[in-house]
């Protein structure tokens, strides 16, 4: 599913995938693997942080900080809205719709040079403003060179809803498969009772 997502973005068939599972199921490893497989793509990463989930646009700022120089390519209202959201311009009235459009516009600008992969880990801790903007974008990238890949932990007080977006359940390895993997890593057979 991740390979298809990346290949689709390379072929201007953008998409989104939400990986869901419990802690330790391997979601972050899959994200790292996707980044390693993203040859020829611009990769933007962000991680939801529990202590920042009440700070509007904190996750978007983390995602776009390396490419803030592209903001001046946006239409003036979008540049202003995103600039205000990131504290780069004087405070005005917050307009989340314009911020969401600006996020899509930024990704479109970046995708002119190469396909873009946005990787967001611990999405359950995204601030509401960032989550809303990213979900807005996720529903509008079908004809773009943009892929969004989220990982969200189950069982937390906060939940990344992503209603209507494609998702994939990631479960941890069972004891036998975990033992085989561990044995391969250490070069010694591991008795099942140890696992």
PDB file of C-alpha atoms in Angstrom:
ATOM      1  CA  UNK A   1       0.000   0.000   0.000  1.00  0.00           C
ATOM      2  CA  UNK A   2       2.861   2.407   0.808  1.00  0.00           C
ATOM      3  CA  UNK A   3       4.686   1.554  -2.423  1.00  0.00           C
ATOM      4  CA  UNK A   4       1.480   2.181  -4.388  1.00  0.00           C
ATOM      5  CA  UNK A   5       1.061   5.531  -2.611  1.00  0.00           C
ATOM      6  CA  UNK A   6       4.594   6.644  -3.545  1.00  0.00           C
ATOM      7  CA  UNK A   7       4.301   5.370  -7.116  1.00  0.00           C
ATOM      8  CA  UNK A   8       0.979   7.156  -7.483  1.00  0.00           C
ATOM      9  CA  UNK A   9       2.464  10.479  -6.387  1.00  0.00           C
ATOM     10  CA  UNK A  10       5.313  10.049  -8.848  1.00  0.00           C
ATOM     11  CA  UNK A  11       2.719   9.542 -11.612  1.00  0.00           C
ATOM     12  CA  UNK A  12       0.617  12.591 -10.561  1.00  0.00           C
ATOM     13  CA  UNK A  13      -2.011  10.454  -8.870  1.00  0.00           C
ATOM     14  CA  UNK A  14      -1.677  11.826  -5.372  1.00  0.00           C
ATOM     15  CA  UNK A  15      -3.055  10.057  -2.376  1.00  0.00           C
ATOM     16  CA  UNK A  16      -3.149   9.526   1.337  1.00  0.00           C
ATOM     17  CA  UNK A  17      -2.814   6.596   3.699  1.00  0.00           C
ATOM     18  CA  UNK A  18      -3.342   6.475   7.448  1.00  0.00           C
ATOM     19  CA  UNK A  19      -1.521   3.685   9.286  1.00  0.00           C
ATOM     20  CA  UNK A  20      -3.333   2.761  12.493  1.00  0.00           C
ATOM     21  CA  UNK A  21      -2.221   0.497  15.301  1.00  0.00           C
ATOM     22  CA  UNK A  22      -1.188   0.167  18.892  1.00  0.00           C
ATOM     23  CA  UNK A  23       2.108   1.362  20.350  1.00  0.00           C
ATOM     24  CA  UNK A  24       5.058  -0.697  19.158  1.00  0.00           C
ATOM     25  CA  UNK A  25       3.198  -2.177  16.187  1.00  0.00           C
ATOM     26  CA  UNK A  26       5.819  -0.884  13.747  1.00  0.00           C
ATOM     27  CA  UNK A  27       4.115   2.182  12.282  1.00  0.00           C
ATOM     28  CA  UNK A  28       7.166   4.440  12.710  1.00  0.00           C
ATOM     29  CA  UNK A  29       9.398   1.816  11.109  1.00  0.00           C
ATOM     30  CA  UNK A  30       7.051   1.728   8.125  1.00  0.00           C
ATOM     31  CA  UNK A  31       7.251   5.525   7.895  1.00  0.00           C
ATOM     32  CA  UNK A  32      11.056   5.360   7.945  1.00  0.00           C
ATOM     33  CA  UNK A  33      10.939   2.682   5.245  1.00  0.00           C
ATOM     34  CA  UNK A  34       8.695   4.911   3.129  1.00  0.00           C
ATOM     35  CA  UNK A  35      11.158   7.795   3.481  1.00  0.00           C
ATOM     36  CA  UNK A  36      14.009   5.478   2.427  1.00  0.00           C
ATOM     37  CA  UNK A  37      11.970   4.402  -0.621  1.00  0.00           C
ATOM     38  CA  UNK A  38      11.120   7.986  -1.604  1.00  0.00           C
ATOM     39  CA  UNK A  39      14.019   8.419  -4.026  1.00  0.00           C
ATOM     40  CA  UNK A  40      13.480  11.470  -6.213  1.00  0.00           C
ATOM     41  CA  UNK A  41      10.807  12.879  -3.893  1.00  0.00           C
ATOM     42  CA  UNK A  42      10.929  15.844  -1.551  1.00  0.00           C
ATOM     43  CA  UNK A  43      10.161  14.563   1.938  1.00  0.00           C
ATOM     44  CA  UNK A  44       8.591  16.713   4.639  1.00  0.00           C
ATOM     45  CA  UNK A  45       8.209  15.239   8.126  1.00  0.00           C
ATOM     46  CA  UNK A  46       6.370  16.155  11.269  1.00  0.00           C
ATOM     47  CA  UNK A  47       5.550  14.355  14.482  1.00  0.00           C
ATOM     48  CA  UNK A  48       2.587  15.139  16.677  1.00  0.00           C
ATOM     49  CA  UNK A  49       3.772  16.194  20.111  1.00  0.00           C
ATOM     50  CA  UNK A  50       1.499  15.783  23.112  1.00  0.00           C
ATOM     51  CA  UNK A  51       2.742  18.974  24.767  1.00  0.00           C
ATOM     52  CA  UNK A  52       2.002  20.979  21.583  1.00  0.00           C
ATOM     53  CA  UNK A  53      -1.489  19.728  20.717  1.00  0.00           C
ATOM     54  CA  UNK A  54      -3.043  22.890  22.159  1.00  0.00           C
ATOM     55  CA  UNK A  55      -0.793  25.168  20.048  1.00  0.00           C
ATOM     56  CA  UNK A  56      -2.618  25.960  16.790  1.00  0.00           C
ATOM     57  CA  UNK A  57      -0.568  25.186  13.658  1.00  0.00           C
ATOM     58  CA  UNK A  58       2.398  23.767  15.610  1.00  0.00           C
ATOM     59  CA  UNK A  59       2.564  20.603  13.491  1.00  0.00           C
ATOM     60  CA  UNK A  60       2.195  22.538  10.223  1.00  0.00           C
ATOM     61  CA  UNK A  61       5.046  24.791  11.288  1.00  0.00           C
ATOM     62  CA  UNK A  62       7.185  21.728  11.978  1.00  0.00           C
ATOM     63  CA  UNK A  63       6.272  20.263   8.567  1.00  0.00           C
ATOM     64  CA  UNK A  64       6.934  23.435   6.565  1.00  0.00           C
ATOM     65  CA  UNK A  65       9.815  24.988   8.485  1.00  0.00           C
ATOM     66  CA  UNK A  66      12.441  23.673   6.019  1.00  0.00           C
ATOM     67  CA  UNK A  67      10.574  25.200   3.050  1.00  0.00           C
ATOM     68  CA  UNK A  68       9.206  28.490   4.378  1.00  0.00           C
ATOM     69  CA  UNK A  69      10.978  30.311   1.548  1.00  0.00           C
ATOM     70  CA  UNK A  70       8.264  29.003  -0.803  1.00  0.00           C
ATOM     71  CA  UNK A  71       5.573  31.053   0.972  1.00  0.00           C
ATOM     72  CA  UNK A  72       6.198  34.068  -1.250  1.00  0.00           C
ATOM     73  CA  UNK A  73       4.983  32.030  -4.249  1.00  0.00           C
ATOM     74  CA  UNK A  74       1.478  31.825  -2.796  1.00  0.00           C
ATOM     75  CA  UNK A  75      -1.329  34.253  -3.624  1.00  0.00           C
ATOM     76  CA  UNK A  76      -1.183  37.184  -1.199  1.00  0.00           C
ATOM     77  CA  UNK A  77      -4.213  36.194   0.929  1.00  0.00           C
ATOM     78  CA  UNK A  78      -2.855  32.662   1.407  1.00  0.00           C
ATOM     79  CA  UNK A  79       0.667  33.882   2.124  1.00  0.00           C
ATOM     80  CA  UNK A  80      -0.722  36.295   4.699  1.00  0.00           C
ATOM     81  CA  UNK A  81      -2.910  33.638   6.355  1.00  0.00           C
ATOM     82  CA  UNK A  82      -0.045  31.149   6.595  1.00  0.00           C
ATOM     83  CA  UNK A  83       2.352  33.868   7.727  1.00  0.00           C
ATOM     84  CA  UNK A  84      -0.041  34.833  10.520  1.00  0.00           C
ATOM     85  CA  UNK A  85      -0.526  31.179  11.500  1.00  0.00           C
ATOM     86  CA  UNK A  86       3.245  30.769  11.804  1.00  0.00           C
ATOM     87  CA  UNK A  87       3.753  34.068  13.626  1.00  0.00           C
ATOM     88  CA  UNK A  88       5.723  35.560  10.737  1.00  0.00           C
ATOM     89  CA  UNK A  89       3.288  38.399  10.099  1.00  0.00           C
ATOM     90  CA  UNK A  90       1.293  40.729  12.319  1.00  0.00           C
ATOM     91  CA  UNK A  91      -1.692  39.133  13.937  1.00  0.00           C
ATOM     92  CA  UNK A  92      -4.922  39.438  12.060  1.00  0.00           C
ATOM     93  CA  UNK A  93      -8.109  37.451  11.988  1.00  0.00           C
ATOM     94  CA  UNK A  94      -7.379  33.719  11.789  1.00  0.00           C
ATOM     95  CA  UNK A  95      -8.844  32.128   8.655  1.00  0.00           C
ATOM     96  CA  UNK A  96      -8.416  28.361   8.757  1.00  0.00           C
ATOM     97  CA  UNK A  97      -9.854  27.946   5.265  1.00  0.00           C
ATOM     98  CA  UNK A  98      -7.182  30.242   3.812  1.00  0.00           C
ATOM     99  CA  UNK A  99      -4.508  28.441   5.846  1.00  0.00           C
ATOM    100  CA  UNK A 100      -5.716  25.107   4.462  1.00  0.00           C
ATOM    101  CA  UNK A 101      -5.623  26.507   0.919  1.00  0.00           C
ATOM    102  CA  UNK A 102      -2.129  27.829   1.596  1.00  0.00           C
ATOM    103  CA  UNK A 103      -0.950  24.390   2.749  1.00  0.00           C
ATOM    104  CA  UNK A 104      -2.288  22.867  -0.471  1.00  0.00           C
ATOM    105  CA  UNK A 105      -0.688  25.699  -2.433  1.00  0.00           C
ATOM    106  CA  UNK A 106       2.682  25.198  -0.740  1.00  0.00           C
ATOM    107  CA  UNK A 107       2.619  21.497  -1.531  1.00  0.00           C
ATOM    108  CA  UNK A 108       1.615  22.217  -5.139  1.00  0.00           C
ATOM    109  CA  UNK A 109       4.541  24.636  -5.461  1.00  0.00           C
ATOM    110  CA  UNK A 110       6.949  22.090  -4.019  1.00  0.00           C
ATOM    111  CA  UNK A 111       5.570  19.364  -6.306  1.00  0.00           C
ATOM    112  CA  UNK A 112       6.474  21.422  -9.387  1.00  0.00           C
ATOM    113  CA  UNK A 113      10.106  20.460  -8.777  1.00  0.00           C
ATOM    114  CA  UNK A 114       9.619  16.867  -7.644  1.00  0.00           C
ATOM    115  CA  UNK A 115       6.896  14.709  -6.114  1.00  0.00           C
ATOM    116  CA  UNK A 116       6.279  15.416  -2.438  1.00  0.00           C
ATOM    117  CA  UNK A 117       5.884  12.958   0.429  1.00  0.00           C
ATOM    118  CA  UNK A 118       4.511  14.311   3.715  1.00  0.00           C
ATOM    119  CA  UNK A 119       5.134  11.928   6.600  1.00  0.00           C
ATOM    120  CA  UNK A 120       3.280  12.615   9.831  1.00  0.00           C
ATOM    121  CA  UNK A 121       3.924  10.376  12.830  1.00  0.00           C
ATOM    122  CA  UNK A 122       1.879  10.297  16.049  1.00  0.00           C
ATOM    123  CA  UNK A 123      -1.013  11.997  14.276  1.00  0.00           C
ATOM    124  CA  UNK A 124      -3.179  11.509  17.351  1.00  0.00           C
ATOM    125  CA  UNK A 125      -1.199  14.381  18.926  1.00  0.00           C
ATOM    126  CA  UNK A 126      -1.600  16.846  16.059  1.00  0.00           C
ATOM    127  CA  UNK A 127      -3.076  20.152  17.099  1.00  0.00           C
ATOM    128  CA  UNK A 128      -6.611  20.567  15.773  1.00  0.00           C
ATOM    129  CA  UNK A 129      -5.720  23.386  13.370  1.00  0.00           C
ATOM    130  CA  UNK A 130      -2.927  21.379  11.720  1.00  0.00           C
ATOM    131  CA  UNK A 131      -5.020  18.200  11.589  1.00  0.00           C
ATOM    132  CA  UNK A 132      -7.884  20.074   9.935  1.00  0.00           C
ATOM    133  CA  UNK A 133      -5.603  21.621   7.310  1.00  0.00           C
ATOM    134  CA  UNK A 134      -3.871  18.316   6.529  1.00  0.00           C
ATOM    135  CA  UNK A 135      -7.194  16.474   6.226  1.00  0.00           C
ATOM    136  CA  UNK A 136      -8.420  19.247   3.910  1.00  0.00           C
ATOM    137  CA  UNK A 137      -5.359  18.763   1.718  1.00  0.00           C
ATOM    138  CA  UNK A 138      -5.630  14.957   1.842  1.00  0.00           C
ATOM    139  CA  UNK A 139      -9.046  15.175   0.198  1.00  0.00           C
ATOM    140  CA  UNK A 140      -7.724  17.284  -2.694  1.00  0.00           C
ATOM    141  CA  UNK A 141      -4.488  15.720  -3.950  1.00  0.00           C
ATOM    142  CA  UNK A 142      -5.832  13.069  -6.304  1.00  0.00           C
ATOM    143  CA  UNK A 143      -4.399  14.780  -9.412  1.00  0.00           C
ATOM    144  CA  UNK A 144      -1.162  16.023  -7.822  1.00  0.00           C
ATOM    145  CA  UNK A 145       2.338  14.695  -7.239  1.00  0.00           C
ATOM    146  CA  UNK A 146       1.670  14.676  -3.496  1.00  0.00           C
ATOM    147  CA  UNK A 147       1.448  11.778  -1.051  1.00  0.00           C
ATOM    148  CA  UNK A 148       0.469  12.097   2.596  1.00  0.00           C
ATOM    149  CA  UNK A 149       1.339   9.254   4.943  1.00  0.00           C
ATOM    150  CA  UNK A 150       0.087   9.388   8.532  1.00  0.00           C
ATOM    151  CA  UNK A 151       0.663   7.072  11.488  1.00  0.00           C
ATOM    152  CA  UNK A 152      -1.825   7.226  14.339  1.00  0.00           C
ATOM    153  CA  UNK A 153      -1.800   5.297  17.573  1.00  0.00           C
ATOM    154  CA  UNK A 154      -4.937   3.535  18.761  1.00  0.00           C
ATOM    155  CA  UNK A 155      -6.003   3.611  22.373  1.00  0.00           C
ATOM    156  CA  UNK A 156      -5.056   7.220  23.157  1.00  0.00           C
ATOM    157  CA  UNK A 157      -7.366   9.800  24.707  1.00  0.00           C
ATOM    158  CA  UNK A 158      -6.980  11.868  21.545  1.00  0.00           C
ATOM    159  CA  UNK A 159      -7.774  10.282  18.211  1.00  0.00           C
ATOM    160  CA  UNK A 160      -6.827  11.313  14.691  1.00  0.00           C
ATOM    161  CA  UNK A 161     -10.206  10.955  13.009  1.00  0.00           C
ATOM    162  CA  UNK A 162      -9.279  11.349   9.310  1.00  0.00           C
ATOM    163  CA  UNK A 163     -12.859  10.460   8.424  1.00  0.00           C
ATOM    164  CA  UNK A 164     -13.188   8.999   4.963  1.00  0.00           C
ATOM    165  CA  UNK A 165      -9.457   8.761   4.319  1.00  0.00           C
ATOM    166  CA  UNK A 166      -7.933   5.394   3.374  1.00  0.00           C
ATOM    167  CA  UNK A 167      -6.409   3.612   6.327  1.00  0.00           C
ATOM    168  CA  UNK A 168      -4.528   0.416   7.002  1.00  0.00           C
ATOM    169  CA  UNK A 169      -4.404  -1.494  10.270  1.00  0.00           C
ATOM    170  CA  UNK A 170      -0.868  -2.329  11.423  1.00  0.00           C
ATOM    171  CA  UNK A 171      -0.646  -5.051  14.033  1.00  0.00           C
ATOM    172  CA  UNK A 172       2.514  -6.135  15.801  1.00  0.00           C
ATOM    173  CA  UNK A 173       4.151  -9.460  15.104  1.00  0.00           C
ATOM    174  CA  UNK A 174       2.872 -12.555  16.854  1.00  0.00           C
ATOM    175  CA  UNK A 175       5.263 -14.409  19.180  1.00  0.00           C
ATOM    176  CA  UNK A 176       6.462 -16.838  16.513  1.00  0.00           C
ATOM    177  CA  UNK A 177       7.189 -14.189  13.889  1.00  0.00           C
ATOM    178  CA  UNK A 178       8.764 -11.942  16.547  1.00  0.00           C
ATOM    179  CA  UNK A 179      10.992 -14.810  17.629  1.00  0.00           C
ATOM    180  CA  UNK A 180      12.084 -15.440  14.036  1.00  0.00           C
ATOM    181  CA  UNK A 181      12.924 -11.784  13.542  1.00  0.00           C
ATOM    182  CA  UNK A 182      14.832 -11.628  16.821  1.00  0.00           C
ATOM    183  CA  UNK A 183      16.710 -14.828  15.958  1.00  0.00           C
ATOM    184  CA  UNK A 184      17.727 -13.331  12.589  1.00  0.00           C
ATOM    185  CA  UNK A 185      18.993 -10.194  14.306  1.00  0.00           C
ATOM    186  CA  UNK A 186      21.025 -11.917  17.012  1.00  0.00           C
ATOM    187  CA  UNK A 187      21.947 -15.094  15.144  1.00  0.00           C
ATOM    188  CA  UNK A 188      20.609 -17.413  17.858  1.00  0.00           C
ATOM    189  CA  UNK A 189      17.314 -19.318  17.992  1.00  0.00           C
ATOM    190  CA  UNK A 190      14.978 -17.907  20.644  1.00  0.00           C
ATOM    191  CA  UNK A 191      12.736 -20.381  22.490  1.00  0.00           C
ATOM    192  CA  UNK A 192       9.050 -19.449  22.300  1.00  0.00           C
ATOM    193  CA  UNK A 193       8.698 -19.521  26.083  1.00  0.00           C
ATOM    194  CA  UNK A 194      11.192 -16.622  26.291  1.00  0.00           C
ATOM    195  CA  UNK A 195       9.038 -14.502  24.038  1.00  0.00           C
TER     196      UNK A 195
END
